[in-house]
């Protein structure tokens, strides 16, 4: 099910808290665009686009939402990506598209 949803990204690398080197945001190895990598509810990881779009502009198979994990604290500890299914969102409702929808591999220099 995770593969069908596109949740095939490698997990985020673990960072050493004592390491003070600059941390660059992840980029897609295919197209070089910035991506956001989030865990999913099925213990997999998904690459998402860095911005939200209206649901009308994102095909149904690529719609994701970011949800905070429930905790006892009012401050969210982590965020998971959840596929938008069941009830369709309103056309103007924001969703996060999967990066695979927007990925255009670089074909080299012209």
PDB file of C-alpha atoms in Angstrom:
ATOM      1  CA  UNK A   1       0.000   0.000   0.000  1.00  0.00           C
ATOM      2  CA  UNK A   2       2.851   2.408   0.796  1.00  0.00           C
ATOM      3  CA  UNK A   3       4.436   1.804  -2.604  1.00  0.00           C
ATOM      4  CA  UNK A   4       1.106   2.464  -4.337  1.00  0.00           C
ATOM      5  CA  UNK A   5       0.858   5.759  -2.416  1.00  0.00           C
ATOM      6  CA  UNK A   6       4.386   6.769  -3.451  1.00  0.00           C
ATOM      7  CA  UNK A   7       5.878   6.467   0.039  1.00  0.00           C
ATOM      8  CA  UNK A   8       9.222   5.105  -1.137  1.00  0.00           C
ATOM      9  CA  UNK A   9      11.655   7.830  -0.019  1.00  0.00           C
ATOM     10  CA  UNK A  10      14.617   6.959   2.195  1.00  0.00           C
ATOM     11  CA  UNK A  11      14.320   8.146   5.814  1.00  0.00           C
ATOM     12  CA  UNK A  12      15.776  11.472   6.881  1.00  0.00           C
ATOM     13  CA  UNK A  13      19.386  11.119   8.015  1.00  0.00           C
ATOM     14  CA  UNK A  14      19.965  11.230  11.761  1.00  0.00           C
ATOM     15  CA  UNK A  15      21.901  14.336  12.755  1.00  0.00           C
ATOM     16  CA  UNK A  16      24.424  14.427  15.557  1.00  0.00           C
ATOM     17  CA  UNK A  17      23.305  17.105  18.063  1.00  0.00           C
ATOM     18  CA  UNK A  18      26.966  18.001  18.686  1.00  0.00           C
ATOM     19  CA  UNK A  19      27.666  18.572  14.987  1.00  0.00           C
ATOM     20  CA  UNK A  20      27.703  22.301  14.205  1.00  0.00           C
ATOM     21  CA  UNK A  21      28.146  22.061  10.433  1.00  0.00           C
ATOM     22  CA  UNK A  22      25.562  23.694   8.177  1.00  0.00           C
ATOM     23  CA  UNK A  23      22.601  21.442   7.326  1.00  0.00           C
ATOM     24  CA  UNK A  24      21.394  21.807   3.759  1.00  0.00           C
ATOM     25  CA  UNK A  25      17.764  20.991   2.875  1.00  0.00           C
ATOM     26  CA  UNK A  26      17.381  17.759   0.895  1.00  0.00           C
ATOM     27  CA  UNK A  27      17.217  17.914  -2.891  1.00  0.00           C
ATOM     28  CA  UNK A  28      15.812  15.436  -5.403  1.00  0.00           C
ATOM     29  CA  UNK A  29      18.594  13.371  -7.014  1.00  0.00           C
ATOM     30  CA  UNK A  30      16.645  13.348 -10.304  1.00  0.00           C
ATOM     31  CA  UNK A  31      15.738  17.007 -10.823  1.00  0.00           C
ATOM     32  CA  UNK A  32      17.701  18.884  -8.149  1.00  0.00           C
ATOM     33  CA  UNK A  33      14.600  20.581  -6.681  1.00  0.00           C
ATOM     34  CA  UNK A  34      14.125  21.090  -2.941  1.00  0.00           C
ATOM     35  CA  UNK A  35      12.006  18.416  -1.270  1.00  0.00           C
ATOM     36  CA  UNK A  36      10.578  17.761   2.183  1.00  0.00           C
ATOM     37  CA  UNK A  37      10.838  14.228   3.531  1.00  0.00           C
ATOM     38  CA  UNK A  38       8.228  13.165   6.086  1.00  0.00           C
ATOM     39  CA  UNK A  39       7.339   9.895   7.798  1.00  0.00           C
ATOM     40  CA  UNK A  40       3.944   8.403   6.967  1.00  0.00           C
ATOM     41  CA  UNK A  41       1.458   6.560   9.137  1.00  0.00           C
ATOM     42  CA  UNK A  42       2.530   3.237   7.568  1.00  0.00           C
ATOM     43  CA  UNK A  43       6.154   3.493   8.816  1.00  0.00           C
ATOM     44  CA  UNK A  44       7.480   4.654   5.428  1.00  0.00           C
ATOM     45  CA  UNK A  45       8.813   7.979   4.177  1.00  0.00           C
ATOM     46  CA  UNK A  46       7.537  10.229   1.374  1.00  0.00           C
ATOM     47  CA  UNK A  47       9.116  13.088  -0.587  1.00  0.00           C
ATOM     48  CA  UNK A  48       6.789  16.077  -0.770  1.00  0.00           C
ATOM     49  CA  UNK A  49       6.920  19.358  -2.658  1.00  0.00           C
ATOM     50  CA  UNK A  50       7.998  22.354  -0.563  1.00  0.00           C
ATOM     51  CA  UNK A  51       4.682  24.209  -0.992  1.00  0.00           C
ATOM     52  CA  UNK A  52       0.954  23.667  -0.681  1.00  0.00           C
ATOM     53  CA  UNK A  53      -1.360  23.918  -3.685  1.00  0.00           C
ATOM     54  CA  UNK A  54      -5.160  24.056  -4.005  1.00  0.00           C
ATOM     55  CA  UNK A  55      -6.666  20.563  -4.260  1.00  0.00           C
ATOM     56  CA  UNK A  56      -8.076  21.372  -7.711  1.00  0.00           C
ATOM     57  CA  UNK A  57      -4.493  21.683  -9.062  1.00  0.00           C
ATOM     58  CA  UNK A  58      -3.240  18.360  -7.633  1.00  0.00           C
ATOM     59  CA  UNK A  59      -4.368  15.008  -9.056  1.00  0.00           C
ATOM     60  CA  UNK A  60      -6.056  12.769  -6.502  1.00  0.00           C
ATOM     61  CA  UNK A  61      -3.187  10.246  -6.392  1.00  0.00           C
ATOM     62  CA  UNK A  62      -0.657  12.898  -5.291  1.00  0.00           C
ATOM     63  CA  UNK A  63      -2.543  14.671  -2.465  1.00  0.00           C
ATOM     64  CA  UNK A  64      -1.011  14.632   1.026  1.00  0.00           C
ATOM     65  CA  UNK A  65      -1.629  16.489   4.290  1.00  0.00           C
ATOM     66  CA  UNK A  66       0.786  17.141   7.133  1.00  0.00           C
ATOM     67  CA  UNK A  67      -0.654  16.255  10.536  1.00  0.00           C
ATOM     68  CA  UNK A  68       0.923  16.703  13.989  1.00  0.00           C
ATOM     69  CA  UNK A  69       1.300  13.558  16.048  1.00  0.00           C
ATOM     70  CA  UNK A  70      -0.980  13.655  19.080  1.00  0.00           C
ATOM     71  CA  UNK A  71       0.873  14.250  22.339  1.00  0.00           C
ATOM     72  CA  UNK A  72      -0.014  15.297  25.852  1.00  0.00           C
ATOM     73  CA  UNK A  73       1.759  18.593  25.221  1.00  0.00           C
ATOM     74  CA  UNK A  74       0.139  21.388  23.198  1.00  0.00           C
ATOM     75  CA  UNK A  75       3.410  21.624  21.242  1.00  0.00           C
ATOM     76  CA  UNK A  76       3.582  19.046  18.409  1.00  0.00           C
ATOM     77  CA  UNK A  77       6.565  16.721  18.744  1.00  0.00           C
ATOM     78  CA  UNK A  78       6.597  15.520  15.142  1.00  0.00           C
ATOM     79  CA  UNK A  79       4.617  15.705  11.945  1.00  0.00           C
ATOM     80  CA  UNK A  80       3.503  12.828   9.711  1.00  0.00           C
ATOM     81  CA  UNK A  81       2.280  12.854   6.121  1.00  0.00           C
ATOM     82  CA  UNK A  82      -1.178  11.403   5.543  1.00  0.00           C
ATOM     83  CA  UNK A  83      -2.683  10.624   2.129  1.00  0.00           C
ATOM     84  CA  UNK A  84      -5.903  12.500   1.377  1.00  0.00           C
ATOM     85  CA  UNK A  85      -8.556   9.815   0.798  1.00  0.00           C
ATOM     86  CA  UNK A  86     -12.175   9.111   1.437  1.00  0.00           C
ATOM     87  CA  UNK A  87     -13.758  12.545   1.465  1.00  0.00           C
ATOM     88  CA  UNK A  88     -12.470  14.745  -1.331  1.00  0.00           C
ATOM     89  CA  UNK A  89     -11.209  18.149  -0.206  1.00  0.00           C
ATOM     90  CA  UNK A  90     -12.843  21.321  -1.459  1.00  0.00           C
ATOM     91  CA  UNK A  91     -11.231  22.605  -4.679  1.00  0.00           C
ATOM     92  CA  UNK A  92      -9.658  25.560  -2.860  1.00  0.00           C
ATOM     93  CA  UNK A  93      -8.497  23.536   0.157  1.00  0.00           C
ATOM     94  CA  UNK A  94      -4.681  23.376   0.403  1.00  0.00           C
ATOM     95  CA  UNK A  95      -2.916  20.012   0.027  1.00  0.00           C
ATOM     96  CA  UNK A  96       0.766  19.124  -0.249  1.00  0.00           C
ATOM     97  CA  UNK A  97       1.610  17.449  -3.564  1.00  0.00           C
ATOM     98  CA  UNK A  98       3.955  14.494  -3.724  1.00  0.00           C
ATOM     99  CA  UNK A  99       7.266  15.519  -5.272  1.00  0.00           C
ATOM    100  CA  UNK A 100       6.881  12.802  -7.913  1.00  0.00           C
ATOM    101  CA  UNK A 101       4.067  14.873  -9.454  1.00  0.00           C
ATOM    102  CA  UNK A 102       6.392  17.825  -9.993  1.00  0.00           C
ATOM    103  CA  UNK A 103       9.676  16.009 -10.687  1.00  0.00           C
ATOM    104  CA  UNK A 104      11.124  16.689 -14.113  1.00  0.00           C
ATOM    105  CA  UNK A 105      14.533  14.995 -14.483  1.00  0.00           C
ATOM    106  CA  UNK A 106      17.329  17.078 -15.881  1.00  0.00           C
ATOM    107  CA  UNK A 107      18.307  15.829 -19.325  1.00  0.00           C
ATOM    108  CA  UNK A 108      21.711  17.455 -19.311  1.00  0.00           C
ATOM    109  CA  UNK A 109      23.051  20.499 -21.084  1.00  0.00           C
ATOM    110  CA  UNK A 110      21.398  21.487 -24.396  1.00  0.00           C
TER     111      UNK A 110
END
